mmCIF file of C-alpha atoms in Angstrom:
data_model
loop_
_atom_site.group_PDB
_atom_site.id
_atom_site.type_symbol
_atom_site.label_atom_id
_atom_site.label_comp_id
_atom_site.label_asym_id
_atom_site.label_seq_id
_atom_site.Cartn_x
_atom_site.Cartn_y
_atom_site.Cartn_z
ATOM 1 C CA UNK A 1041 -114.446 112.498 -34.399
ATOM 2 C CA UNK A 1042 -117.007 114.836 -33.405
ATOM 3 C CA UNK A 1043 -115.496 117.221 -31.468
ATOM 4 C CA UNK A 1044 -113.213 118.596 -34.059
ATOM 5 C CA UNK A 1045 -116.415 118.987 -36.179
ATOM 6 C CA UNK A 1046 -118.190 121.218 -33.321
ATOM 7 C CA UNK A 1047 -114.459 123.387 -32.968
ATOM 8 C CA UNK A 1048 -114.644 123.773 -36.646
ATOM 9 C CA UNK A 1049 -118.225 125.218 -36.562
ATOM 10 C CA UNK A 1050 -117.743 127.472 -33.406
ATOM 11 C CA UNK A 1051 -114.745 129.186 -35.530
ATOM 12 C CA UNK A 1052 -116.855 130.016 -38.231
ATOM 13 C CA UNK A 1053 -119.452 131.530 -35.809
ATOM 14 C CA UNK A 1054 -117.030 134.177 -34.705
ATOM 15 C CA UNK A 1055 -116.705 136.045 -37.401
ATOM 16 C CA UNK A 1056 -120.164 136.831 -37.638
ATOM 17 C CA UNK A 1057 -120.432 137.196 -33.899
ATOM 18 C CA UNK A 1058 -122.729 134.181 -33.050
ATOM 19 C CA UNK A 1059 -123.354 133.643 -29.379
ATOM 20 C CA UNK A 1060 -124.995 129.564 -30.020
ATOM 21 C CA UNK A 1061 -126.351 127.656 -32.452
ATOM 22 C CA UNK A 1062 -129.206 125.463 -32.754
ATOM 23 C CA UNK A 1063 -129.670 122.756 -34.955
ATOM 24 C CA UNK A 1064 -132.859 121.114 -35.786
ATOM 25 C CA UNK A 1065 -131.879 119.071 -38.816
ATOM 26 C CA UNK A 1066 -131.316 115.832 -39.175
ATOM 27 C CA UNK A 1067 -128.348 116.042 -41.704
ATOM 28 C CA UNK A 1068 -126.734 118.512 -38.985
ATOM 29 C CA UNK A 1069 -127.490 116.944 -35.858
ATOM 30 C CA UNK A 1070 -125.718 113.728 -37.173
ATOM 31 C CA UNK A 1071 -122.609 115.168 -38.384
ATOM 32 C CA UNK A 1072 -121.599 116.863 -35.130
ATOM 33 C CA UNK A 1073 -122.890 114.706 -32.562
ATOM 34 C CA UNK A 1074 -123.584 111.049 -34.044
ATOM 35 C CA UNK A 1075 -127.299 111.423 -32.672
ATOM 36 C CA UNK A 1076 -129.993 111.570 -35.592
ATOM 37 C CA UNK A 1077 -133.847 112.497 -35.136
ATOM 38 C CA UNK A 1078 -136.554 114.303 -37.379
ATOM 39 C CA UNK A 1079 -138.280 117.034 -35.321
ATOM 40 C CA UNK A 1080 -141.436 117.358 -36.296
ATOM 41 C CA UNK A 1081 -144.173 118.353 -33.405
ATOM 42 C CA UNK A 1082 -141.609 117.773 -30.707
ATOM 43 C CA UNK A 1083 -138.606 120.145 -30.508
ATOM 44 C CA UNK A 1084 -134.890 118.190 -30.378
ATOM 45 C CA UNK A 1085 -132.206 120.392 -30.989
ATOM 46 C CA UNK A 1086 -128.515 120.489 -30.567
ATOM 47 C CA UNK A 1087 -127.188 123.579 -29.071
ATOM 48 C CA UNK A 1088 -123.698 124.772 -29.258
ATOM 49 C CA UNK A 1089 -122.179 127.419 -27.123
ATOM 50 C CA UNK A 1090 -119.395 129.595 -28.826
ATOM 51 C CA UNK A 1091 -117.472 130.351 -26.013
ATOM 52 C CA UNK A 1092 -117.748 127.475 -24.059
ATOM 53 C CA UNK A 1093 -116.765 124.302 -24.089
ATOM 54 C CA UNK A 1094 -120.664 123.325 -23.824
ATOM 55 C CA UNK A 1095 -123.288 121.492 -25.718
ATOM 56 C CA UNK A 1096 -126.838 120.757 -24.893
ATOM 57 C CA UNK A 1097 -129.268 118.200 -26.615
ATOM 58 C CA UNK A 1098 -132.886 118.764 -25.863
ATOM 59 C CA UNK A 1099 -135.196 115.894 -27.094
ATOM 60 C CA UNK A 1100 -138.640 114.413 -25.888
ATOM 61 C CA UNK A 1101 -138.664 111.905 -22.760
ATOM 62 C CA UNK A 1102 -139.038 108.876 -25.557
ATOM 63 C CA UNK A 1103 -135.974 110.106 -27.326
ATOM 64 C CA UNK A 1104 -133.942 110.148 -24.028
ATOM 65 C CA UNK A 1105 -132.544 106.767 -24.261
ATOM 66 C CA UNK A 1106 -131.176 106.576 -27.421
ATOM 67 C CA UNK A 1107 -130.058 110.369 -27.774
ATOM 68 C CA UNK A 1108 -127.900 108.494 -24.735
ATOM 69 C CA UNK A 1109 -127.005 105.606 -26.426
ATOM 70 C CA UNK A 1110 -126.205 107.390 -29.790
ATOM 71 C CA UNK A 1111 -124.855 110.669 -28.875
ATOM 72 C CA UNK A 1112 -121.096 110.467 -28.933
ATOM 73 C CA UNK A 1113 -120.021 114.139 -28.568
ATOM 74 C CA UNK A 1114 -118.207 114.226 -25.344
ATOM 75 C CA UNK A 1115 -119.738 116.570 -22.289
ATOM 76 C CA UNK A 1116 -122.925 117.011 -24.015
ATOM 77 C CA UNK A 1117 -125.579 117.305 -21.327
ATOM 78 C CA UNK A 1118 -128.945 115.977 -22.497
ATOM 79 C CA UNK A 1119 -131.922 117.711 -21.458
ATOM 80 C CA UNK A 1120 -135.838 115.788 -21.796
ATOM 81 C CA UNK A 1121 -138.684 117.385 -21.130
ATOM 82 C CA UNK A 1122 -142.339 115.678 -21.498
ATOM 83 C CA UNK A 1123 -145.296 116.303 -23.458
ATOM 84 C CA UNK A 1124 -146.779 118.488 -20.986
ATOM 85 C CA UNK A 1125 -143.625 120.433 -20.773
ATOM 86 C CA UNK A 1126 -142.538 123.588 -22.972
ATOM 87 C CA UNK A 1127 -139.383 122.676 -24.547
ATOM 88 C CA UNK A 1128 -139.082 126.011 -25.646
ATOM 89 C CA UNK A 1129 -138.931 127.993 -22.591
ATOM 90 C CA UNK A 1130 -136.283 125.116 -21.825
ATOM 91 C CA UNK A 1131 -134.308 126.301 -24.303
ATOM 92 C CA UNK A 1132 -135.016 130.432 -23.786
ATOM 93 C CA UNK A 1133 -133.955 129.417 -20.396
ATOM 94 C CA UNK A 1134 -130.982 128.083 -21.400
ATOM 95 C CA UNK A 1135 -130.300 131.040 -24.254
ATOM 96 C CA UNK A 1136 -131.057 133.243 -21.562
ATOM 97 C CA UNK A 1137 -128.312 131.778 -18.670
ATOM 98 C CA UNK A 1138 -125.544 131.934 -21.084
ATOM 99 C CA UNK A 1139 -126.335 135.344 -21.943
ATOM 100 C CA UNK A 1140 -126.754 134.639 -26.157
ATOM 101 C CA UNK A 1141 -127.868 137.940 -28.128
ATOM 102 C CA UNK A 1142 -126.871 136.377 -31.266
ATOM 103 C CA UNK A 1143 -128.063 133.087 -32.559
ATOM 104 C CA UNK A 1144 -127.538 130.758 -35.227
ATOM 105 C CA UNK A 1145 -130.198 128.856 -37.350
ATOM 106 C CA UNK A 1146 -130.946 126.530 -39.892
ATOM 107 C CA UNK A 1147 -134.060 128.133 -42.671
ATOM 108 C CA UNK A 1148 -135.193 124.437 -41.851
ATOM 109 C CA UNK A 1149 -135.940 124.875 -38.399
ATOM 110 C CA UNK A 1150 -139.713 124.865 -37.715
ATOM 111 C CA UNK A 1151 -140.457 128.137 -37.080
ATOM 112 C CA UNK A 1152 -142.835 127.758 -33.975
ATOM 113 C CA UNK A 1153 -139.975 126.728 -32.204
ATOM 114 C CA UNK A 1154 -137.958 129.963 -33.348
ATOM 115 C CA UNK A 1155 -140.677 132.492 -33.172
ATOM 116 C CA UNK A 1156 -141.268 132.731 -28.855
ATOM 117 C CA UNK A 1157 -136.946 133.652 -29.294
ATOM 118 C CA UNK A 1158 -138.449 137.195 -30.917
ATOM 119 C CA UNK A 1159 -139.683 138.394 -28.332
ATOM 120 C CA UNK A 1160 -137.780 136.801 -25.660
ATOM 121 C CA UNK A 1161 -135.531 139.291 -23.405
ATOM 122 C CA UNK A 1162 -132.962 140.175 -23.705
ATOM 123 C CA UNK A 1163 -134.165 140.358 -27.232
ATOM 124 C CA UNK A 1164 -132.194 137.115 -29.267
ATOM 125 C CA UNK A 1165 -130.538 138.213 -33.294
ATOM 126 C CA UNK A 1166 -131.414 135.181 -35.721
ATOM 127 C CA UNK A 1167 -128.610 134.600 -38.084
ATOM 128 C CA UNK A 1168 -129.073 131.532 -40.611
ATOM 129 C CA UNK A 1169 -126.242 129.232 -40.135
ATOM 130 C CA UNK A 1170 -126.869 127.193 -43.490
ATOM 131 C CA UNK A 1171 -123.688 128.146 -45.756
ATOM 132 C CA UNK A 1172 -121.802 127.860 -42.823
ATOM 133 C CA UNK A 1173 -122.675 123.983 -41.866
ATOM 134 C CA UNK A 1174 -122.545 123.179 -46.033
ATOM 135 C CA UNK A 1175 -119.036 124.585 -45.828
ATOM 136 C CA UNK A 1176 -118.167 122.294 -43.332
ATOM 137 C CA UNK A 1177 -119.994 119.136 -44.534
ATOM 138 C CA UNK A 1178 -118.699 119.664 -48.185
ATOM 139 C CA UNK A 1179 -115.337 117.873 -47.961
ATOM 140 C CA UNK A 1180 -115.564 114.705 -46.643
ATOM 141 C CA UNK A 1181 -113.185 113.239 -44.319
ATOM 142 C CA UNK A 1182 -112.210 109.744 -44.631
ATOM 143 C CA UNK A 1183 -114.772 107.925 -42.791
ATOM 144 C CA UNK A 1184 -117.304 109.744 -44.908
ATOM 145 C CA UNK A 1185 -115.867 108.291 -48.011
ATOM 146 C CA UNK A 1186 -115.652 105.000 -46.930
ATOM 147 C CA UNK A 1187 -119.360 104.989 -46.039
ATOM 148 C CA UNK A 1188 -120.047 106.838 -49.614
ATOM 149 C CA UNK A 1189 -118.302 104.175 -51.180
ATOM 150 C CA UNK A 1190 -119.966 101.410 -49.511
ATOM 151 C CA UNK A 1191 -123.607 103.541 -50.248
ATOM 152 C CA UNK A 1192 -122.455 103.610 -53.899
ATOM 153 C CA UNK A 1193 -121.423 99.595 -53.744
ATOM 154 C CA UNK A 1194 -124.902 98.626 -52.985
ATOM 155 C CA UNK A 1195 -126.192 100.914 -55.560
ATOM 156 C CA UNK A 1196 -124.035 99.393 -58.317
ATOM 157 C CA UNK A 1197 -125.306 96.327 -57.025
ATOM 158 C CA UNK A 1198 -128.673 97.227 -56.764
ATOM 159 C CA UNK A 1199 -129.285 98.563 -60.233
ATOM 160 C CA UNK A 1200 -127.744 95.709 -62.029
ATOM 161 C CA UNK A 1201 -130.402 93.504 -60.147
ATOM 162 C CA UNK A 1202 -132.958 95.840 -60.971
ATOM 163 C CA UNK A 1203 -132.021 96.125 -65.012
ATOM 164 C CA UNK A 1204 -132.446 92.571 -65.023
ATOM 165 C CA UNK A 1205 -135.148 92.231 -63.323
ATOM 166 C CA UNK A 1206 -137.399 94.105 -65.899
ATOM 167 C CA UNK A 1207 -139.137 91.799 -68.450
ATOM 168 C CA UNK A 1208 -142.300 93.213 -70.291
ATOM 169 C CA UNK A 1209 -146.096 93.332 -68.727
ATOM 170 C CA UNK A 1210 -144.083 94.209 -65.182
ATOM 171 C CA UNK A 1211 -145.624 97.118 -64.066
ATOM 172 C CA UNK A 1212 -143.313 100.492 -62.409
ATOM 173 C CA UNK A 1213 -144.671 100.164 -59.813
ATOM 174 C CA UNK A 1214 -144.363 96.177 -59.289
ATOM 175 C CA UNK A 1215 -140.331 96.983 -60.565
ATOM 176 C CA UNK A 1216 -140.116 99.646 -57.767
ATOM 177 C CA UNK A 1217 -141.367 97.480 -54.873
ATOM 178 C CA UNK A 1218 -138.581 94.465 -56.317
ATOM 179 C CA UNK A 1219 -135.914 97.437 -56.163
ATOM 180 C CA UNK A 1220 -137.121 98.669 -52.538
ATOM 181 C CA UNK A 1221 -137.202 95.311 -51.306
ATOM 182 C CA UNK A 1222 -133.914 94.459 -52.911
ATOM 183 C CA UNK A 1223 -131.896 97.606 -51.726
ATOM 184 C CA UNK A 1224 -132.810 95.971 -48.016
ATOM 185 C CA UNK A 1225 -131.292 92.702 -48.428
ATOM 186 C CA UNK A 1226 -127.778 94.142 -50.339
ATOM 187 C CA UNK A 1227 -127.353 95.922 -47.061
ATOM 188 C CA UNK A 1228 -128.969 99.636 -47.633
ATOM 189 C CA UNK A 1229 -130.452 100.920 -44.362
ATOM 190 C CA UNK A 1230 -133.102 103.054 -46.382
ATOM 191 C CA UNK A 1231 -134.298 103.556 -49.584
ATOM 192 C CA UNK A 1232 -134.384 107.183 -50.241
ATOM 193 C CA UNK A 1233 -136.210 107.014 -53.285
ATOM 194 C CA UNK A 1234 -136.952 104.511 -56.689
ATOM 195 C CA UNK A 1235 -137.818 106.347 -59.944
ATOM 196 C CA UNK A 1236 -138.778 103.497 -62.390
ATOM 197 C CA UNK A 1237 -139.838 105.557 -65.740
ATOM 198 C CA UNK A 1238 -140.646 103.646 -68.683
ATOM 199 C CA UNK A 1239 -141.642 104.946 -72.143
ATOM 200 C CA UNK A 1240 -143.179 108.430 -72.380
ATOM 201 C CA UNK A 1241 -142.865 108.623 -68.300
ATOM 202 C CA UNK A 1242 -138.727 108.608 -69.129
ATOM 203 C CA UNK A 1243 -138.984 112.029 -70.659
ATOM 204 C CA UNK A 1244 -140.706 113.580 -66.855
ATOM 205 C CA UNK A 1245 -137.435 113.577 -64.603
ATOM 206 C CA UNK A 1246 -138.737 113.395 -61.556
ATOM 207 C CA UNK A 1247 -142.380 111.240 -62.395
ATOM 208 C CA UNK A 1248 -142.757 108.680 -59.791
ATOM 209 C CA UNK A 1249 -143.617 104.806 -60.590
ATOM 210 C CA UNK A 1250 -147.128 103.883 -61.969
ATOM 211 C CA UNK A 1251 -148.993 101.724 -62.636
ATOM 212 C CA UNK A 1252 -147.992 101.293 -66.965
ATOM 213 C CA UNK A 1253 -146.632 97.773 -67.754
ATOM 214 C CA UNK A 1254 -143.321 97.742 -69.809
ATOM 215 C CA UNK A 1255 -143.525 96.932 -73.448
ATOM 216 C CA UNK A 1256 -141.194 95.538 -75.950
ATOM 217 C CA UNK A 1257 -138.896 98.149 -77.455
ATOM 218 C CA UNK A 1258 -139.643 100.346 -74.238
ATOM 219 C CA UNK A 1259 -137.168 102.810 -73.252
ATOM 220 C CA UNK A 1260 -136.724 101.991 -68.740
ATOM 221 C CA UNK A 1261 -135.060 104.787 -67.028
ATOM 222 C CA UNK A 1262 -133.809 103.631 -63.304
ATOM 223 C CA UNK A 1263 -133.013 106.583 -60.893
ATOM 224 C CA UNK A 1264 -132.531 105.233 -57.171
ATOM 225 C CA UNK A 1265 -131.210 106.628 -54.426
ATOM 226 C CA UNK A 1266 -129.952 104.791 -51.067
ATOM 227 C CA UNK A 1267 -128.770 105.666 -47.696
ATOM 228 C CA UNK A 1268 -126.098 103.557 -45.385
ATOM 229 C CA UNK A 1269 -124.339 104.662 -42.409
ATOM 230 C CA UNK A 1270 -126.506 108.122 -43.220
ATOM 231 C CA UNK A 1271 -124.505 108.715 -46.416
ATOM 232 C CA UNK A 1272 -126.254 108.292 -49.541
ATOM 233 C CA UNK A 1273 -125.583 107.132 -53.690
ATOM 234 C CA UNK A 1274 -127.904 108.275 -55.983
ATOM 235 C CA UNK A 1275 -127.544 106.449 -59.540
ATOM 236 C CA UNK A 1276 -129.028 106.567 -62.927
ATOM 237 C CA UNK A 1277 -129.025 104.094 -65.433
ATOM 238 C CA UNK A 1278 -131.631 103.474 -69.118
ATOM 239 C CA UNK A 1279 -132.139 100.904 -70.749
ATOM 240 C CA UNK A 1280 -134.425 99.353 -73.186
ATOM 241 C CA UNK A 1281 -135.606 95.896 -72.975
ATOM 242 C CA UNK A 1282 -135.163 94.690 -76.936
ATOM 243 C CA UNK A 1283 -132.473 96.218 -79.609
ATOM 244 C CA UNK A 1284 -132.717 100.038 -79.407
ATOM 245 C CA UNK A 1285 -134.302 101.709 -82.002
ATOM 246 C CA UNK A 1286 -131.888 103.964 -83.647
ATOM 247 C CA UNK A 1287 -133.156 107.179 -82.456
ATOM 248 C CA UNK A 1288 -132.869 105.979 -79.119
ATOM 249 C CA UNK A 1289 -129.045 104.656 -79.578
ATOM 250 C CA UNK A 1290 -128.244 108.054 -80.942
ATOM 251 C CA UNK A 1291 -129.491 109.938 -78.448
ATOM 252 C CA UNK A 1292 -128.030 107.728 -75.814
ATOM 253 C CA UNK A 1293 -124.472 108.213 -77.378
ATOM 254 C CA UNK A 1294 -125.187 112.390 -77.164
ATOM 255 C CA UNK A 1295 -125.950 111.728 -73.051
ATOM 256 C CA UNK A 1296 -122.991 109.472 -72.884
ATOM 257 C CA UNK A 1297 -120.686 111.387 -74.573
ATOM 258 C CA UNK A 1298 -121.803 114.491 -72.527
ATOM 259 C CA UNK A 1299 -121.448 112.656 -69.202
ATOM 260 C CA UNK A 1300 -117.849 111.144 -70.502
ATOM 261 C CA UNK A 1301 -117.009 114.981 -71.657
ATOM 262 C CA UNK A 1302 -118.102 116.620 -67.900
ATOM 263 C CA UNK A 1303 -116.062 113.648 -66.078
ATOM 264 C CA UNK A 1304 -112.948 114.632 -68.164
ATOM 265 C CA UNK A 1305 -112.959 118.242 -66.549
ATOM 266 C CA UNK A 1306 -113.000 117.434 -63.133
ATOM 267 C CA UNK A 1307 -109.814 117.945 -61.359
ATOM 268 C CA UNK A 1308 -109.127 120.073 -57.924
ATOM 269 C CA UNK A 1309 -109.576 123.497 -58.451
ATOM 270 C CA UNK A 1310 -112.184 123.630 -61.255
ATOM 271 C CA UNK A 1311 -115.223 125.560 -60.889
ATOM 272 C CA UNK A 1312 -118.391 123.648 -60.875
ATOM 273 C CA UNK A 1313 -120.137 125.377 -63.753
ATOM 274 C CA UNK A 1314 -116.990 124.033 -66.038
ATOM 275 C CA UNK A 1315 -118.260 121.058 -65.279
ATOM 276 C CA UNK A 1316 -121.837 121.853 -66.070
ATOM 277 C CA UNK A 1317 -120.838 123.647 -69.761
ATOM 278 C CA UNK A 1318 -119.080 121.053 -70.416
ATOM 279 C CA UNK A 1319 -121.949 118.673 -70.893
ATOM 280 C CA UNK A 1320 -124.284 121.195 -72.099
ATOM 281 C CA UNK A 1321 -121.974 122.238 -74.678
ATOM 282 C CA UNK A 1322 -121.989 118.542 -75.754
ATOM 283 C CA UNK A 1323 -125.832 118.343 -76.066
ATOM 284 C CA UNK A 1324 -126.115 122.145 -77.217
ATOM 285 C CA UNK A 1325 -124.047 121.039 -80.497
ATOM 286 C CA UNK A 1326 -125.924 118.110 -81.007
ATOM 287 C CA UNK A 1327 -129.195 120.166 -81.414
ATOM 288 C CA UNK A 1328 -130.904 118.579 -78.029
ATOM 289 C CA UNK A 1329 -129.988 121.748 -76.101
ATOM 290 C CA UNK A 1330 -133.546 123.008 -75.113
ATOM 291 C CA UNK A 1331 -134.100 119.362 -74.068
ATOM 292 C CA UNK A 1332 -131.290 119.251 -71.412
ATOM 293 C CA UNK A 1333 -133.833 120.814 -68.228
ATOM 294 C CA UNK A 1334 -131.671 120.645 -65.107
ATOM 295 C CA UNK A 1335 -128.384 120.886 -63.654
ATOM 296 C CA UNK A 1336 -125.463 118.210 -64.631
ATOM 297 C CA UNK A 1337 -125.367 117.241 -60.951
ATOM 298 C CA UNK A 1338 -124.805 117.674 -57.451
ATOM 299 C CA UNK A 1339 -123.437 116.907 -53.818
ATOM 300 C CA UNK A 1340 -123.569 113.618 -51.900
ATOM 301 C CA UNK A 1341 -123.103 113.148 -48.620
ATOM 302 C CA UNK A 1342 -125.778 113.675 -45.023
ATOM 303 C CA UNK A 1343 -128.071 114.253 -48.221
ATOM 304 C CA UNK A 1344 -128.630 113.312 -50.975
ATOM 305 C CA UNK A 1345 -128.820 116.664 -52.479
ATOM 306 C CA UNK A 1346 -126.439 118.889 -51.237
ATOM 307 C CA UNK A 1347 -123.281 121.715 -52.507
ATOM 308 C CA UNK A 1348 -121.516 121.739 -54.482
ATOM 309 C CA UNK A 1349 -123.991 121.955 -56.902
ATOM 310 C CA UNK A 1350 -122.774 121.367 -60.679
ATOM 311 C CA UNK A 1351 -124.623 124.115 -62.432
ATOM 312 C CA UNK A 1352 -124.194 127.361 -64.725
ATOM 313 C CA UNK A 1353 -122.828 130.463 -62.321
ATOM 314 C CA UNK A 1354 -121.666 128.239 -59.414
ATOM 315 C CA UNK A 1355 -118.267 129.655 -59.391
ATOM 316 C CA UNK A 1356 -117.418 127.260 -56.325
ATOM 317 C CA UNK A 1357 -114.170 125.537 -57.015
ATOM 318 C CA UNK A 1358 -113.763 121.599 -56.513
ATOM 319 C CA UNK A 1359 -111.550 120.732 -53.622
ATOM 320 C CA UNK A 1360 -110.099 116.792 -52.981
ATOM 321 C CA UNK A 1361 -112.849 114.874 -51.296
ATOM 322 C CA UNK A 1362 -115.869 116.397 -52.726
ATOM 323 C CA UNK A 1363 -118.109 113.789 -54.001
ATOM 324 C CA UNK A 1364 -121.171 114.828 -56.257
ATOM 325 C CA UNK A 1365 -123.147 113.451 -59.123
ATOM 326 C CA UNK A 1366 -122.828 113.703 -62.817
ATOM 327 C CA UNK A 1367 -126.198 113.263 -64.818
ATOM 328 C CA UNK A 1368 -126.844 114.788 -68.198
ATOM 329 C CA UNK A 1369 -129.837 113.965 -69.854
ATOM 330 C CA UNK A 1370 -131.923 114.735 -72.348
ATOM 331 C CA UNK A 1371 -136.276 114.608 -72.563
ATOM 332 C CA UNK A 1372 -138.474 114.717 -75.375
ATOM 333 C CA UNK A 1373 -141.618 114.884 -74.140
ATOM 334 C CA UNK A 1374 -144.332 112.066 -75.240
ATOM 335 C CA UNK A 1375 -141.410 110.105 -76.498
ATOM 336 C CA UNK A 1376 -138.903 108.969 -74.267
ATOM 337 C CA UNK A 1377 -136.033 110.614 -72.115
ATOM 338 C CA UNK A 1378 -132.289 109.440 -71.378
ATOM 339 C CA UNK A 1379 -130.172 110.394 -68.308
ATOM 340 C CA UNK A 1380 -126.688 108.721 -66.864
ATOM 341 C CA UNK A 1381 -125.886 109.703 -63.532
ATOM 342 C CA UNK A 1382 -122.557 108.716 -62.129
ATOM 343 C CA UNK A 1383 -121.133 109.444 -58.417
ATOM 344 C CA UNK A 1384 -117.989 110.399 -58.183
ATOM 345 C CA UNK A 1385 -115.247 112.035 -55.616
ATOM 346 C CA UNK A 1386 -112.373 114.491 -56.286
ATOM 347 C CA UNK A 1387 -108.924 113.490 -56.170
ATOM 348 C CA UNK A 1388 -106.579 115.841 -57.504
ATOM 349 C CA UNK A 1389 -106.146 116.308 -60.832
ATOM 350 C CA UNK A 1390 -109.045 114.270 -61.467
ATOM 351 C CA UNK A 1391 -111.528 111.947 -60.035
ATOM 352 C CA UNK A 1392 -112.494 108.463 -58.905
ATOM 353 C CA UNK A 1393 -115.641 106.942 -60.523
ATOM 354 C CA UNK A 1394 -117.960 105.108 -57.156
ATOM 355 C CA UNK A 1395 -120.448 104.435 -59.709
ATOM 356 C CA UNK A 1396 -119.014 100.650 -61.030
ATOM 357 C CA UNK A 1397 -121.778 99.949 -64.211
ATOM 358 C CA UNK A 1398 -121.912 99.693 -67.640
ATOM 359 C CA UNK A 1399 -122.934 102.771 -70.010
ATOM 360 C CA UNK A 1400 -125.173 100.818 -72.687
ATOM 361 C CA UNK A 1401 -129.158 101.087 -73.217
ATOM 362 C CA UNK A 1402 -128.543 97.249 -73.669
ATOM 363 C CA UNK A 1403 -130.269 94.221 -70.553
ATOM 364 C CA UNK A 1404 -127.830 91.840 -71.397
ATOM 365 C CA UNK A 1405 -124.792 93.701 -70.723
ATOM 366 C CA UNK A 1406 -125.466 94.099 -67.358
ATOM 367 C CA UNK A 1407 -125.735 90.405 -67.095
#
């Protein structure tokens, strides 16, 4: 599985005359080898030669064992150095020995562990390899999809729990550590994030749980995000907890229909900003436009943010197997805010829904 992904990447690194590549990244180092790690103060990397068959993975003596156990790209030789070791000059060594002038990198690299390759001789290009590992990561391959389906199974599991979970005098934060707690036990393998927003907080996108208890008539906006098998679903559902007032049904029905109006143009070959105007246009003509602050969505997969990105000017067209989000919403600030977010993967001339909820600001139809 792994090695066609590392073929794939060394023929994109010839046309702009790569030597290696290093990656630092979690997201990365997963996808090509099967081996995950953050590198933080201590360097691990995955280096791939261009023109050989050769692959080197340089982690910290406590990493050895399980870069052995979990590494599954064949021939990889796994290099450990320890703390009182430069894994640097292990790796200028190595960059040096194979003769690399030209190397790739990710802009997330630390850059104490890129800077000593400046003035290293022969002198070493830097060349940021970013497009070219989204480009590959993009589509997903079967596998992939499974696990993005099981990611958004959980999810859709999760958030029904969670909308009927809330009852009023339940703090955010006290709904958050149910949801956390929850994602565990339904079979996530991380929590990636639990935005619990309830009644002015709903109109701040991204404001994290505190400590305000839910009230009666409250508008709850749910926005979690899990990981499983390193793939993750990102869903968003509101709610309120008695009969919505009418100003909140109405503008419920203007996200809805938005989100409904976006799904309808997805199909292969679309660009991703017909997508995006789509569901502007929707709000725009309803006279919320100003209040509609962020992109309609984006790309699932090693992240939970990643291309394609469903905004104005992306011109990228939608191929079968791309899976991304679709989340209009709309915020009025010191009164409440409204967003649905659906995941969903292309499939020719249209799509597949992975998000398996209802659309209603109503608890009890999520019963």
């Amino acid at each position: 599985m792994f090695e066609p992904r590392v073929e794939k990447l060394r023929g994109e690194m010839r046309h702009p005359g790569l030597d290696a590549a290093i990656l630092t990244s979690e997201p990365n180092m997963l996808y090509l080898s099967g081996y995950s790690a953050v590198s933080l103060e201590r360097l691990i990397a995955l280096l791939i030669f261009r023109e050989q068959d050769k692959s080197c993975l340089i982690v910290p003596e406590l990493e050895r064992e399980r870069a052995e156990e979990n590494c599954k790209l064949q021939g990889v030789e796994i290099l450990s150095y320890r703390d009182n070791e430069n894994p640097v000059s292990i790796l200028v060594g190595l960059l040096s020995k194979n003769r690399v002038s030209s190397l790739g990198v990710e802009g997330s690299t630390p850059y104490r562990f890129i800077y000593p390759l400046h003035s290293s001789q022969p002198p070493i290009t830097l060349s940021l390899i970013d497009d070219i590992m989204y480009s590959l990561r993009i589509v997903k391959d079967e596998r992939e999809v499974e696990c993005l389906e099981k990611a958004a199974e959980i999810n859709n599991k999760l958030l029904i729990d969670a909308v009927n979970h809330v009852k009023p005098g339940l703090s955010e934060r006290d709904l958050a550590s149910f949801v956390r707690a929850r994602a565990l036990e339904l079979g996530a393998d991380e929590v990636a994030f639990v935005l619990i927003q309830s009644g002015s907080n709903s109109a701040l996108p991204h404001q994290e749980p505190t400590t305000r208890k839910i009230s009666s008539g409250d508008i709850v906006l749910f926005d979690i995000g899990i990981r499983y098998m390193g793939y993750y679903s990102d869903i968003t559902r509101t709610v309120t907890y008695d009969k919505p007032l009418p100003r909140q049904q109405e503008i419920f029905e203007i996200v809805e229909r938005s989100q409904s109006e976006a799904l309808s143009k997805i199909s292969e070959g679309a660009r991703a900003q017909e997508i995006d105007g789509e569901a502007r246009r929707i709000i725009t003509e309803a006279g919320y436009g100003r209040f509609f602050i962020h992109r309609t969505g984006h790309g699932l997969g090693l992240e939970v943010h990643e291309p394609p990105y469903i905004r104005e000017g992306n011109l990228q067209e939608l191929r079968r197997s791309m899976v991304f989000t679709v989340e209009p919403g709309i915020y009025l600030a010191g009164e409440f805010g409204v967003r649905l977010e659906d995941n969903v993967i292309v499939s020719g001339n249209g799509y597949r829904n992975l998000t398996k909820l209802p659309k209603s600001l109503q608890i009890k139809d999520y019963a």
